[in-house]
Coordinates of C-alpha atoms in Angstrom, one line a residue:
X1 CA 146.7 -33.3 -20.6
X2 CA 146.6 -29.9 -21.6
X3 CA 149.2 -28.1 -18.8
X4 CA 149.3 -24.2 -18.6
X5 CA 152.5 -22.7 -16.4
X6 CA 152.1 -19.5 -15.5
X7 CA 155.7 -18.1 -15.7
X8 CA 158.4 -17.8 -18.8
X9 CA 161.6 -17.1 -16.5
X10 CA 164.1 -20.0 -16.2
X11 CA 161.7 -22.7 -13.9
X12 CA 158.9 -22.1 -16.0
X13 CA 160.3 -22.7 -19.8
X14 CA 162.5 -25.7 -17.7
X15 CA 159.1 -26.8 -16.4
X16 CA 157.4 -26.5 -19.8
X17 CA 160.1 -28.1 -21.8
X18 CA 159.9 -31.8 -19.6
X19 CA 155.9 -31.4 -19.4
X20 CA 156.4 -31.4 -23.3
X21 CA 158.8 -34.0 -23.6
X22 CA 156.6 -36.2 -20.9
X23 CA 153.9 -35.8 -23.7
X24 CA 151.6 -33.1 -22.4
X25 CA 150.1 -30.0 -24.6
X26 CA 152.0 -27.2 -22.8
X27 CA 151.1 -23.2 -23.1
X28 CA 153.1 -21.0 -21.2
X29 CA 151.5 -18.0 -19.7
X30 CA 154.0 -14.7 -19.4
X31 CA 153.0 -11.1 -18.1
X32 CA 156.0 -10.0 -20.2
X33 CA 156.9 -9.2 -23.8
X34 CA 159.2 -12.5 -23.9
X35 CA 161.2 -15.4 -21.7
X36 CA 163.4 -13.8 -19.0
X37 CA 162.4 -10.7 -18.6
X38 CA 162.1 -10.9 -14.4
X39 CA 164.5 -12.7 -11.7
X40 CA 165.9 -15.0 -15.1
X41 CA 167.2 -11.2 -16.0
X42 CA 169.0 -11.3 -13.2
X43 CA 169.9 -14.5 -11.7
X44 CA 173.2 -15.5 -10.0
X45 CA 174.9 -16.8 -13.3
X46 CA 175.8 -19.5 -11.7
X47 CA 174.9 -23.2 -11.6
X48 CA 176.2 -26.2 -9.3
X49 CA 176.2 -26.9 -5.7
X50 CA 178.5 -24.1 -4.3
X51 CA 176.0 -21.7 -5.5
X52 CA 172.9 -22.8 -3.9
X53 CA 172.9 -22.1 0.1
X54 CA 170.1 -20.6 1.8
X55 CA 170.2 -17.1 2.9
X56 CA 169.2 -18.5 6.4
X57 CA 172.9 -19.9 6.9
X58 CA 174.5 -19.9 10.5
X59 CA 176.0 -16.3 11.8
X60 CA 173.9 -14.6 8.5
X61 CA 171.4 -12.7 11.0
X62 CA 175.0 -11.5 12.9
X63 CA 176.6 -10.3 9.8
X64 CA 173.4 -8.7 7.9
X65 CA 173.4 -6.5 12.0
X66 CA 177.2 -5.5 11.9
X67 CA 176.6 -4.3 8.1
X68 CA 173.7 -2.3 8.8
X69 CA 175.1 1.2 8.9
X70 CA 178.0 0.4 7.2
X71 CA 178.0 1.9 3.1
X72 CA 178.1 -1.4 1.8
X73 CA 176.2 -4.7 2.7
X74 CA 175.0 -8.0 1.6
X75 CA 171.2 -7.0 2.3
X76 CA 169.7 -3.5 2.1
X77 CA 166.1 -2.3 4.2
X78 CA 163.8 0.3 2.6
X79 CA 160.6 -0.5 4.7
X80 CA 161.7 -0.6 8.2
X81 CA 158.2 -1.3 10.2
X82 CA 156.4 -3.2 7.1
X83 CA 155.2 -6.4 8.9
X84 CA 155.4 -9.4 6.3
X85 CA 159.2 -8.5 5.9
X86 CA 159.6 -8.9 9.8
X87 CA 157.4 -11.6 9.7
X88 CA 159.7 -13.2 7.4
X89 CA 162.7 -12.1 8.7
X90 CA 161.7 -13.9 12.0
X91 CA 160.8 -17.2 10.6
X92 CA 164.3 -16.4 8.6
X93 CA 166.3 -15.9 11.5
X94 CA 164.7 -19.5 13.1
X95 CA 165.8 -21.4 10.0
X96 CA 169.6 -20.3 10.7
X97 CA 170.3 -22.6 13.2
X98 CA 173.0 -24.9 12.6
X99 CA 170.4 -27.9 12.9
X100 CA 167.6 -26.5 10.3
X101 CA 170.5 -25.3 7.7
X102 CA 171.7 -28.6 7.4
X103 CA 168.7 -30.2 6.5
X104 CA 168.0 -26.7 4.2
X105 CA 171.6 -27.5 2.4
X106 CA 170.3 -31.5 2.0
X107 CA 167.7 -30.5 0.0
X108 CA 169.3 -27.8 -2.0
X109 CA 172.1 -30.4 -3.0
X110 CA 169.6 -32.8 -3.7
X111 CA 168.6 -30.7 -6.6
X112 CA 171.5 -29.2 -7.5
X113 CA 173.0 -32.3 -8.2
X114 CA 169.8 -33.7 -10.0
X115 CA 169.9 -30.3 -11.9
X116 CA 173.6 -30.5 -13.3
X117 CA 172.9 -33.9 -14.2
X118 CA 170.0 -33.0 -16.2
X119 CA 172.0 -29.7 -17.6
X120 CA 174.9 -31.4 -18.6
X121 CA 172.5 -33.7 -20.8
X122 CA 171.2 -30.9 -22.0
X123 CA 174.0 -29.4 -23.4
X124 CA 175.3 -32.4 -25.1
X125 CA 172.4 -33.4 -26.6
X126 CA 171.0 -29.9 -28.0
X127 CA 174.3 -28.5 -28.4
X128 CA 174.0 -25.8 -26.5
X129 CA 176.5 -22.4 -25.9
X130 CA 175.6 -19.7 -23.5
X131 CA 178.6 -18.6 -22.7
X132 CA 179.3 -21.1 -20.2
X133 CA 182.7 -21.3 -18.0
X134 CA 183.4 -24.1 -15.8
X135 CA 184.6 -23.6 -11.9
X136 CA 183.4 -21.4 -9.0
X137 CA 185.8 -20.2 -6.5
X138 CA 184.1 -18.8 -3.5
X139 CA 186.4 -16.2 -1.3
X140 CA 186.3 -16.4 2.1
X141 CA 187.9 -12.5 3.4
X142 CA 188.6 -14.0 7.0
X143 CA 189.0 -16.8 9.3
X144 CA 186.1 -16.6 10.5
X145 CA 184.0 -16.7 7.3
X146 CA 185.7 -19.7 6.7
X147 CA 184.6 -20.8 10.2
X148 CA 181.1 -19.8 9.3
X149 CA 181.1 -21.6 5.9
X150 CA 182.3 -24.9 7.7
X151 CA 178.7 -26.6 7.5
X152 CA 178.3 -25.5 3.9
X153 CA 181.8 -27.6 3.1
X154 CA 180.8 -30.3 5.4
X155 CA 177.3 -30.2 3.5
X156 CA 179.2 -30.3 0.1
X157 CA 181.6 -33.3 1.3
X158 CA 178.8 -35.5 2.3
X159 CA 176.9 -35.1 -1.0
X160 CA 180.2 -36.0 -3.4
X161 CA 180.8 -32.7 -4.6
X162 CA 184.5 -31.7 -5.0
X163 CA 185.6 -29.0 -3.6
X164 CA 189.2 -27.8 -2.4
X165 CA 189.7 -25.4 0.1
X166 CA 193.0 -23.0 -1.0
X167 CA 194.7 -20.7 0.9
X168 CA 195.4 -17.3 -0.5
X169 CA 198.4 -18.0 -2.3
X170 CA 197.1 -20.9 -4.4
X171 CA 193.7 -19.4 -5.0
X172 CA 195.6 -16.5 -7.1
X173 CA 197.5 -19.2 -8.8
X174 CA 194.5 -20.4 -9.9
X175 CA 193.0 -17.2 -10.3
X176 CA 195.9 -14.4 -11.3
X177 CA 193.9 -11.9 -12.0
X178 CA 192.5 -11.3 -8.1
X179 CA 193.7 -8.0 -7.4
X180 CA 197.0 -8.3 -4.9
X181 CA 195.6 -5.4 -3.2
X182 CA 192.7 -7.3 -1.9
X183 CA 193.8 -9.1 1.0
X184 CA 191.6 -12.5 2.0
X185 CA 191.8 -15.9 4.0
X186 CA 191.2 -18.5 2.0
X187 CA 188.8 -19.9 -0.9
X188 CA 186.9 -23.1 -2.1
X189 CA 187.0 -24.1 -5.7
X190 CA 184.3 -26.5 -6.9
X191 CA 185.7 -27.4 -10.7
X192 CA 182.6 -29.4 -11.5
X193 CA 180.1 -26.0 -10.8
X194 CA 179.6 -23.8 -13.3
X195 CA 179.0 -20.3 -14.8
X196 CA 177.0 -19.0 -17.7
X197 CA 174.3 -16.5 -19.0
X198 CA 170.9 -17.5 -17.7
X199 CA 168.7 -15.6 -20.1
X200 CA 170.6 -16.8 -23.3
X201 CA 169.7 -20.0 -22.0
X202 CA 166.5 -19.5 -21.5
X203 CA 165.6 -18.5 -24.7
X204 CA 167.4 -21.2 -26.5
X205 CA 165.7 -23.3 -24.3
X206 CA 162.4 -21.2 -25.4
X207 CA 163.3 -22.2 -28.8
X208 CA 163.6 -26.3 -28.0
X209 CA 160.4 -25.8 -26.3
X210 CA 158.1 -24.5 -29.1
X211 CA 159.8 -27.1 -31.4
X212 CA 158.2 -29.9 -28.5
X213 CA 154.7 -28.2 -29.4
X214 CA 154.8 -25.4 -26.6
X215 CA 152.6 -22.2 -27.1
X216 CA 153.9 -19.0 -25.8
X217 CA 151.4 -16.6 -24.4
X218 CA 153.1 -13.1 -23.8
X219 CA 151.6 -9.8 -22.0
X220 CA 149.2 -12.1 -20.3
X221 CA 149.2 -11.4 -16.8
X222 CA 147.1 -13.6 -15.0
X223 CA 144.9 -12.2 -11.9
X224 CA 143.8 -15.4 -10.2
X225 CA 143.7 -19.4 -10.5
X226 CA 140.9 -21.0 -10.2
X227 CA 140.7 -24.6 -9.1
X228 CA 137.4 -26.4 -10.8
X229 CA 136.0 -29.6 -11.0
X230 CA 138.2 -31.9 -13.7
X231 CA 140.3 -28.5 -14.6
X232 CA 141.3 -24.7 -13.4
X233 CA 140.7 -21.6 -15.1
X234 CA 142.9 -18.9 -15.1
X235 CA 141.7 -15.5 -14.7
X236 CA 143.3 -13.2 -17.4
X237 CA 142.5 -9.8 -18.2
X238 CA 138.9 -10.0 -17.5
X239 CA 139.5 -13.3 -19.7
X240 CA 139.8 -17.4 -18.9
X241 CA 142.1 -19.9 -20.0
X242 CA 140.9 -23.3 -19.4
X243 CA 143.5 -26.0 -18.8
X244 CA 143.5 -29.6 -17.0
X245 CA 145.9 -28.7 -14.7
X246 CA 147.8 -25.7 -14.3
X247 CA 152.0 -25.1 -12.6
X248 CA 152.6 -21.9 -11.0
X249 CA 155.9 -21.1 -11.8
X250 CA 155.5 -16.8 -11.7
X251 CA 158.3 -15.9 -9.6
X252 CA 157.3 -13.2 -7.1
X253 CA 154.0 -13.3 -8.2
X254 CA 154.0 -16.9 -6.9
X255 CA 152.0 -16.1 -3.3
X256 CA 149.6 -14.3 -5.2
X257 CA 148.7 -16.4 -7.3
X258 CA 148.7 -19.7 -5.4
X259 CA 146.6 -17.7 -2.5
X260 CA 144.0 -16.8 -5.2
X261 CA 144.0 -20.4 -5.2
X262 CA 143.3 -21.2 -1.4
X263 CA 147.1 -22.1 -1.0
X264 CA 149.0 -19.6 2.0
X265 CA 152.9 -20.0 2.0
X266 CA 155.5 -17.8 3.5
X267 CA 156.7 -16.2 0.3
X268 CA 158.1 -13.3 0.4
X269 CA 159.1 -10.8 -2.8
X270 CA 163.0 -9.9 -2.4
X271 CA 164.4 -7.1 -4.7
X272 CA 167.7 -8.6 -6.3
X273 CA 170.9 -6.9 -7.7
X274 CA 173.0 -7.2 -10.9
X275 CA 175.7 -5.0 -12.9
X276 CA 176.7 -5.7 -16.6
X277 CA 179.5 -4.2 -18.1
X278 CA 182.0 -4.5 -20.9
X279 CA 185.6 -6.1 -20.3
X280 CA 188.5 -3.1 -20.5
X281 CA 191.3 -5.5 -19.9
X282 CA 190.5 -9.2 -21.1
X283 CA 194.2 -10.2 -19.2
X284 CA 192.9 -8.7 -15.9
X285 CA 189.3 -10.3 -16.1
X286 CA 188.2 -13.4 -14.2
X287 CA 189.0 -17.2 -16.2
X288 CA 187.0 -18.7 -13.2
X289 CA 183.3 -17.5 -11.6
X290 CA 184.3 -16.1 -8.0
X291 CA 181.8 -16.3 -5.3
X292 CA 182.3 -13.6 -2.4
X293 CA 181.6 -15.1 0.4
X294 CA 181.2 -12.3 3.1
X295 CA 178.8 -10.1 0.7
X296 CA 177.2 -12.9 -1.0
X297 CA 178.4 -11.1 -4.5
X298 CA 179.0 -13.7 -7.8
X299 CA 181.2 -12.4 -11.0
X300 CA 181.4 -14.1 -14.2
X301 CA 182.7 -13.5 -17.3
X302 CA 180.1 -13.8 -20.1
X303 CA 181.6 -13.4 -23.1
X304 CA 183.3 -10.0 -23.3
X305 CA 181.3 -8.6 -19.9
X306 CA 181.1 -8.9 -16.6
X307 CA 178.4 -9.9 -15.0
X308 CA 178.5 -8.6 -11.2
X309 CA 175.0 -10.2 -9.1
X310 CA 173.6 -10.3 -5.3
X311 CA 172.5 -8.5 -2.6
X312 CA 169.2 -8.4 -1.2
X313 CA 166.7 -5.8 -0.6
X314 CA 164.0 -6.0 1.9
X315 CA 160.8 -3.9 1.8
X316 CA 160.6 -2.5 -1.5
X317 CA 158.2 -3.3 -4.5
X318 CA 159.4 -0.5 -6.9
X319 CA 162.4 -1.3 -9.7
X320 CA 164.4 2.1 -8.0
X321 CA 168.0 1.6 -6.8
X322 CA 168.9 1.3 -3.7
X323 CA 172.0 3.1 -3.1
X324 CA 173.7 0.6 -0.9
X325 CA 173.2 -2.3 -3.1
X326 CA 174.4 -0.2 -6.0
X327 CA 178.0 0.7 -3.9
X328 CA 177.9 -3.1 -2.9
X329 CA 177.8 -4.2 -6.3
X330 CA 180.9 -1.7 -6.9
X331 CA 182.7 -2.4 -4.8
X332 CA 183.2 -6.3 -4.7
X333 CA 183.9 -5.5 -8.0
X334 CA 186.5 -3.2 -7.9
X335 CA 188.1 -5.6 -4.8
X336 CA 189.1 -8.4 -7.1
X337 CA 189.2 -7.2 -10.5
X338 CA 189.5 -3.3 -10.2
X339 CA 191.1 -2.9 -13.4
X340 CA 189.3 -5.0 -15.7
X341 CA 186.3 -2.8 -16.2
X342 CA 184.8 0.5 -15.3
X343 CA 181.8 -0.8 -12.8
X344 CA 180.5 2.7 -12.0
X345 CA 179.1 3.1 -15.7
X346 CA 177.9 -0.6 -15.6
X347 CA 174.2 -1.4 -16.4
X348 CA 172.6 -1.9 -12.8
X349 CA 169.3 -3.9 -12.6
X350 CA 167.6 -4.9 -10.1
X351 CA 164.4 -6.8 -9.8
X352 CA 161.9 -9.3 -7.4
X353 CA 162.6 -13.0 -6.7
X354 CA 160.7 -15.5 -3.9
X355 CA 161.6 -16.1 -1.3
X356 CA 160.9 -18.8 1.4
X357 CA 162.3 -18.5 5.0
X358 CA 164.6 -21.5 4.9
X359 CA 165.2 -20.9 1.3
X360 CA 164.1 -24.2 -0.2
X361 CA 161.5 -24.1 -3.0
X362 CA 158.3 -25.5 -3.4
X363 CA 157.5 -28.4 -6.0
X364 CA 154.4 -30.4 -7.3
X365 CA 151.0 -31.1 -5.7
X366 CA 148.9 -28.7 -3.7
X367 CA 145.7 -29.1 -1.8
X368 CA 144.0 -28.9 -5.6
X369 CA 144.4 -31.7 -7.7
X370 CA 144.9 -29.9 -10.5
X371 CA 147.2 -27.1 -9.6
X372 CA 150.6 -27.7 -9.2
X373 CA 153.4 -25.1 -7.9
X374 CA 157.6 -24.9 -8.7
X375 CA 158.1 -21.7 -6.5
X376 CA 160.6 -20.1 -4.3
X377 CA 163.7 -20.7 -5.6
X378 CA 165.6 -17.0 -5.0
X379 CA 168.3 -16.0 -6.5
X380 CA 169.6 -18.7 -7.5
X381 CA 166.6 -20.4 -9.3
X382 CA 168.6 -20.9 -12.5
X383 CA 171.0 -23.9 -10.4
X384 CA 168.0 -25.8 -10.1
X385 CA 165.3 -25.1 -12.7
X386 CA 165.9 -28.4 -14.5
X387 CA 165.7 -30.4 -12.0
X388 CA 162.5 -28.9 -10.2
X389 CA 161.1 -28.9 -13.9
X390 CA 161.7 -32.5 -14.4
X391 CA 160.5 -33.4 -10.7
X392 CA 157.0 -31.6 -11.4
X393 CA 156.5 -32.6 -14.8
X394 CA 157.3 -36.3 -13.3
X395 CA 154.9 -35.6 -10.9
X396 CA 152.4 -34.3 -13.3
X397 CA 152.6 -37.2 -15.9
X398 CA 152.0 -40.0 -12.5
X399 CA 155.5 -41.2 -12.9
X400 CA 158.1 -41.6 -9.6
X401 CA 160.5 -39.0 -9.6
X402 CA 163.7 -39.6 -10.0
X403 CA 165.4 -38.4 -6.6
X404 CA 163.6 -38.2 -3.5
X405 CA 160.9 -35.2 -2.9
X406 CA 160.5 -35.3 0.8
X407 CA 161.1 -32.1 2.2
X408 CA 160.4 -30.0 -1.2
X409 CA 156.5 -30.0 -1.3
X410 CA 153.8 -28.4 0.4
X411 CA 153.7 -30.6 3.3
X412 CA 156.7 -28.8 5.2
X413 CA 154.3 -26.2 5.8
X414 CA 152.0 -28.7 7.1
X415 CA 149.6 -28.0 4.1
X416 CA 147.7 -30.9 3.4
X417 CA 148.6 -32.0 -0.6
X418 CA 146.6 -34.6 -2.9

């Protein structure tokens, strides 16, 4: 079949790569100038299961509240009385019971796991280098993070992933240049996650893609899919692009699209953070990615920067900086490796991602027959674009997928899917 995706951050060139190798004819459809230029920009960095939790975790909603007037916090308001973010944040707040998170962190680890499967192929067969590191450490400040991260770990146990949990003392043996000056509980280390740059990946990948046959559409932003009889069209620029079947892979522009298509999800565009800057002191820079637990903050060490990524900002649809998420950024930062770089004159981004409630995304059919979705995925889309890539493409091509779908699709929401 001729498959268009609509999206050419990390899930859709993943997406577009498998369709290729299944044996489609694959054109990917981009509003910008090139791959990565959206929530790819400025994913996480980091890939295994550690990394992918839903925001909806167990004593979030009480930690987002006691950070609300403080300088710095994991999530940041700008539109206090717009109604889809309370809305969401309801249906958010519902899917942080211990009960729902579970069966949130199943299905995340389901993919993760598929994903570094796939990733690790990936690597050895193309030969790839983007700057990856292996081994996340994720710091827990208190006790009682710990205590709140207990299902995660439990989660993580039960799906085979290693993990150790360290206390202070050995996490700095591990990681010696954690500032001493910093005091924290504990940590976990998971030595089989790991770190690296997501959009050198993606365009690498870009380039595997187009050698597979894969046409690139750039500064095409498409204004509506429409579902037809035997194909869809999409609506560009006062335009059409005809295609048998079509994957909606645009990021925050998701919803949009997929409503324009007669499909209503509870997607909701959240404004991401990220910091770049260059390494000062290479012996006082991190050797491991380090996760901070209480402000949901990841470093890594890309080559000779520092990559500084998370918080979340509700209720804004511009690209300005929100000061809060800016001083969060700095501040985690300058906690564990003050000395290693000047964060203050780092490059700050910040940009949209999709989010779901129970932060799970959304793969393969729709009520369409011919439109397909791989949407949702956060901030952390880059842990599990392979493996949602492969599972649509499988889906696509008529084959059984290759780990168990239940729970990812369209039905959750009780939408009926052919």
């Amino acid at each position: 079949m001729r498959v268009a995706v609509i999206g050419g951050g990390v899930v859709g060139v993943c997406t577009a790569y498998y369709l290729a190798e299944a044996g489609h004819e694959v054109a990917v459809v981009e509003r910008y100038g090139n791959v990565a230029q959206e929530a790819s920009f400025g994913n996480l960095d980091l890939m295994g299961p550690a990394a992918l939790r839903p925001w909806s975790m167990p004593g979030t909603p009480g930690r987002v509240l006691s950070m609300l007037f403080r300088t710095e916090s994991l999530m940041a308001f700008s539109a206090r009385f717009e109604p889809a973010m309370w809305r969401w944040l309801r249906r958010a707040i519902g899917e942080s019971a211990t009960d729902r998170f579970r069966q949130n962190q199943q299905r995340l680890q389901r993919l993760a796991l598929f994903s570094q499967e796939l990733m690790q192929h990936l690597v050895q067969k193309q030969e790839l280098d983007f700057q990856q590191r292996s081994g996340v450490m994720t710091i827990f400040r208190s006790k009682k993070d710990q205590e709140l991260a207990q299902p995660l770990m439990e989660a993580l146990g039960e799906a085979g992933s290693r993990n150790e949990l360290l206390d202070a003392e050995a996490a700095r043996q591990l990681e010696p240049a954690l500032s001493s000056d910093t005091p924290f509980h504990s940590a976990m280390f998971m030595p089989d996650d790991w770190a690296g740059n997501c959009p050198l990946f993606v365009r690498q990948l870009r380039t595997l893609a187009q050698d597979r046959g894969v046409e690139f559409h750039f500064n095409c932003d498409v204004e509506a899919v429409q579902a037809e009889l035997g194909g869809v069209s999409l609506r560009v620029a006062g335009q059409s692009i005809d295609a048998d079947a079509v994957v909606i892979a645009a990021g925050a522009g998701s919803g949009r699209l997929l409503k324009s298509a007669g499909v209503s999800v509870p997607m909701y565009p959240v404004k991401v953070y990220s910091a770049s800057t260059a390494i000062q002191e290479y012996e006082l820079a991190p050797q491991v990615a380090v996760f901070d637990d209480t402000y949901r903050i990841a470093l890594t060490r890309l080559g000779k920067r520092i990559r500084v990524a998370g918080c979340a900002e509700l209720g804004s649809s511009n690209f300005d900086l929100h000061p809060k998420a800016v001083d969060t950024l700095v501040k985690v930062a300058d906690d564990w490796f003050p000395s290693a770089a000047n964060y203050r004159t780092a490059s700050f981004w910040c940009g949209p991602v999709a989010m779901l409630p129970e932060g799970v995304p959304l793969i393969g059919p729709t009520r369409h027959a011919n439109v397909f979705v791989n949407a949702g995925h956060g901030a952390a889309a880059w842990g599990m674009a392979a493996g949602c890539g492969k599972l649509v493409a499988d889906v696509i091509s008529g084959r059984r997928p290759e780990i168990d779908i239940d729970g990812l699709t369209l039905s959750r929401h009780g939408d009926r899917v052919r």
